[in-house]
Structure formats: structure tokens, C-alpha cells
Short mmCIF file of C-alpha atoms in Angstrom, two decimals:
data_model
loop_
_atom_site.label_atom_id
_atom_site.label_comp_id
_atom_site.label_asym_id
_atom_site.label_seq_id
_atom_site.Cartn_x
_atom_site.Cartn_y
_atom_site.Cartn_z
CA MET A 22 5.95 -41.70 35.25
CA SER A 23 9.10 -40.59 37.00
CA PRO A 24 10.22 -36.92 36.85
CA ASN A 25 13.25 -37.83 34.71
CA ALA A 26 11.10 -39.76 32.21
CA PHE A 27 8.68 -36.85 32.06
CA ILE A 28 11.48 -34.37 31.30
CA ARG A 29 13.04 -36.70 28.70
CA THR A 30 9.68 -36.98 26.94
CA THR A 31 8.42 -33.42 27.28
CA LEU A 32 11.62 -31.49 26.55
CA PRO A 33 12.13 -32.82 22.99
CA VAL A 34 8.46 -32.24 22.15
CA ALA A 35 8.66 -28.66 23.44
CA ALA A 36 11.89 -28.02 21.51
CA LEU A 37 10.39 -29.42 18.31
CA SER A 38 7.32 -27.22 18.76
CA LEU A 39 9.50 -24.13 19.07
CA VAL A 40 11.49 -25.04 15.96
CA LEU A 41 8.34 -25.60 13.94
CA ALA A 42 6.81 -22.34 15.16
CA ALA A 43 9.95 -20.43 14.12
CA CYS A 44 9.67 -21.86 10.60
CA ALA A 45 6.02 -20.95 10.15
CA THR A 46 5.20 -18.31 7.55
CA PRO A 47 3.76 -15.24 9.25
CA ILE A 48 0.37 -14.00 8.11
CA PRO A 49 0.71 -10.48 6.68
CA PRO A 50 -1.45 -7.76 8.23
CA THR A 51 -4.67 -7.24 6.30
CA ASN A 52 -4.58 -3.45 6.52
CA ILE A 53 -1.42 -3.12 4.41
CA SER A 54 -1.73 -3.46 0.68
CA PRO A 55 1.31 -4.37 -1.39
CA ALA A 56 -0.27 -2.42 -4.23
CA ALA A 57 -0.54 0.82 -2.26
CA CYS A 58 0.64 3.91 -4.08
CA ASN A 59 3.33 6.38 -3.03
CA ALA A 60 2.10 9.88 -3.93
CA GLU A 61 5.42 11.46 -2.94
CA ALA A 62 7.03 9.85 -5.99
CA ALA A 63 5.06 12.18 -8.28
CA ARG A 64 5.50 15.51 -6.48
CA TRP A 65 7.28 16.71 -9.61
CA ALA A 66 3.83 16.95 -11.32
CA ILE A 67 2.55 19.78 -9.12
CA GLY A 68 2.05 22.89 -11.22
CA ARG A 69 1.85 20.98 -14.50
CA ALA A 70 -1.21 20.40 -16.67
CA PRO A 71 -2.82 16.97 -16.19
CA ASP A 72 -2.30 15.88 -19.78
CA GLU A 73 -2.32 12.19 -20.69
CA ALA A 74 1.47 11.77 -20.55
CA THR A 75 1.80 13.50 -17.16
CA VAL A 76 -1.06 11.53 -15.62
CA GLU A 77 0.28 8.19 -16.90
CA ARG A 78 3.83 8.95 -15.75
CA ALA A 79 2.52 9.93 -12.28
CA ARG A 80 0.45 6.73 -12.10
CA SER A 81 3.39 4.60 -13.11
CA GLU A 82 5.94 6.24 -10.80
CA THR A 83 3.65 6.05 -7.78
CA GLY A 84 2.98 2.35 -8.30
CA SER A 85 -0.76 2.94 -8.57
CA LYS A 86 -3.09 0.63 -10.42
CA SER A 87 -5.49 3.44 -11.28
CA VAL A 88 -5.66 7.22 -11.30
CA ARG A 89 -8.36 9.84 -11.32
CA VAL A 90 -8.08 13.55 -12.03
CA LEU A 91 -10.29 15.64 -9.75
CA LYS A 92 -11.12 19.08 -11.07
CA PRO A 93 -13.07 21.64 -9.00
CA GLY A 94 -16.69 20.56 -8.72
CA THR A 95 -16.00 17.01 -9.93
CA ALA A 96 -18.13 14.43 -8.17
CA ALA A 97 -16.07 11.61 -6.70
CA THR A 98 -16.84 8.50 -4.72
CA MET A 99 -15.64 8.44 -1.11
CA ASP A 100 -14.35 4.86 -1.21
CA PHE A 101 -10.73 4.47 -0.15
CA ARG A 102 -8.54 2.52 -2.54
CA PRO A 103 -4.88 2.37 -1.51
CA ASP A 104 -3.86 1.47 -5.06
CA ARG A 105 -5.44 4.60 -6.62
CA LEU A 106 -3.73 7.95 -7.23
CA ASN A 107 -5.92 11.05 -6.95
CA ILE A 108 -4.67 14.11 -8.80
CA ASP A 109 -6.22 17.38 -7.64
CA VAL A 110 -6.42 20.15 -10.24
CA ASN A 111 -7.31 23.81 -9.72
CA ASP A 112 -9.67 25.93 -11.85
CA ARG A 113 -6.73 27.07 -14.02
CA GLY A 114 -5.96 23.46 -14.97
CA ALA A 115 -2.79 22.99 -12.91
CA ILE A 116 -2.11 20.04 -10.65
CA THR A 117 -2.24 21.22 -7.04
CA GLY A 118 -1.83 17.95 -5.18
CA LEU A 119 -1.47 14.19 -5.36
CA ARG A 120 -2.74 11.68 -2.84
CA CYS A 121 -3.53 8.04 -2.60
CA GLY A 122 -6.97 6.72 -1.87
#
């Protein structure tokens, strides 16, 4: 095969490969969850009592699928769930912090 024939054959194939690669759908990273919560969205709840309405509003506004209220001495699993909102409460019954996990 002559050099010109080689270039005429290879160049279109290479160009087509680049075009097809550019159109491919990228695979999303596995360590990022679209359902992850945003605890900052519920900072307004700090200092309030964790009543049903406050807890549900915090869950909804953070985009969490689930929520748990952690009072002092409450046993809790150590599994990390990016779609779960944890609400920390002090011994006086006031919300002291919110975090995802």
C-alpha cells in the first residue's frame, strides 16, 4: 500500500473514531450520589425543637430521603448514607447540628 493510500484510508477512520468518542455518554463517577443531602439548607433549624414538622421540613429542604434524630446517648449505626440527614439534639431538646451521612 502506498503512503498516500494509507493516509486516505486511515485518516477518515481516525476522524470518525474521534467524532464517535465525542458523542459517547460519559459514565458518572460512582462516589457521587444524585440523592445526596445538603445539610446547609436546614441551618435555620438549629436551636429549635425537633418536632415532627421541623424534622420533615429539614428533610425536605435538604433533599434527603431519610432523617434520624440523634439525642445524647442514642445508639446509631456507623454506616454512611449520603441521602440521610442526621439531626443532633442536646440534652435540653434543642437541635445543635445537622449533617449528612
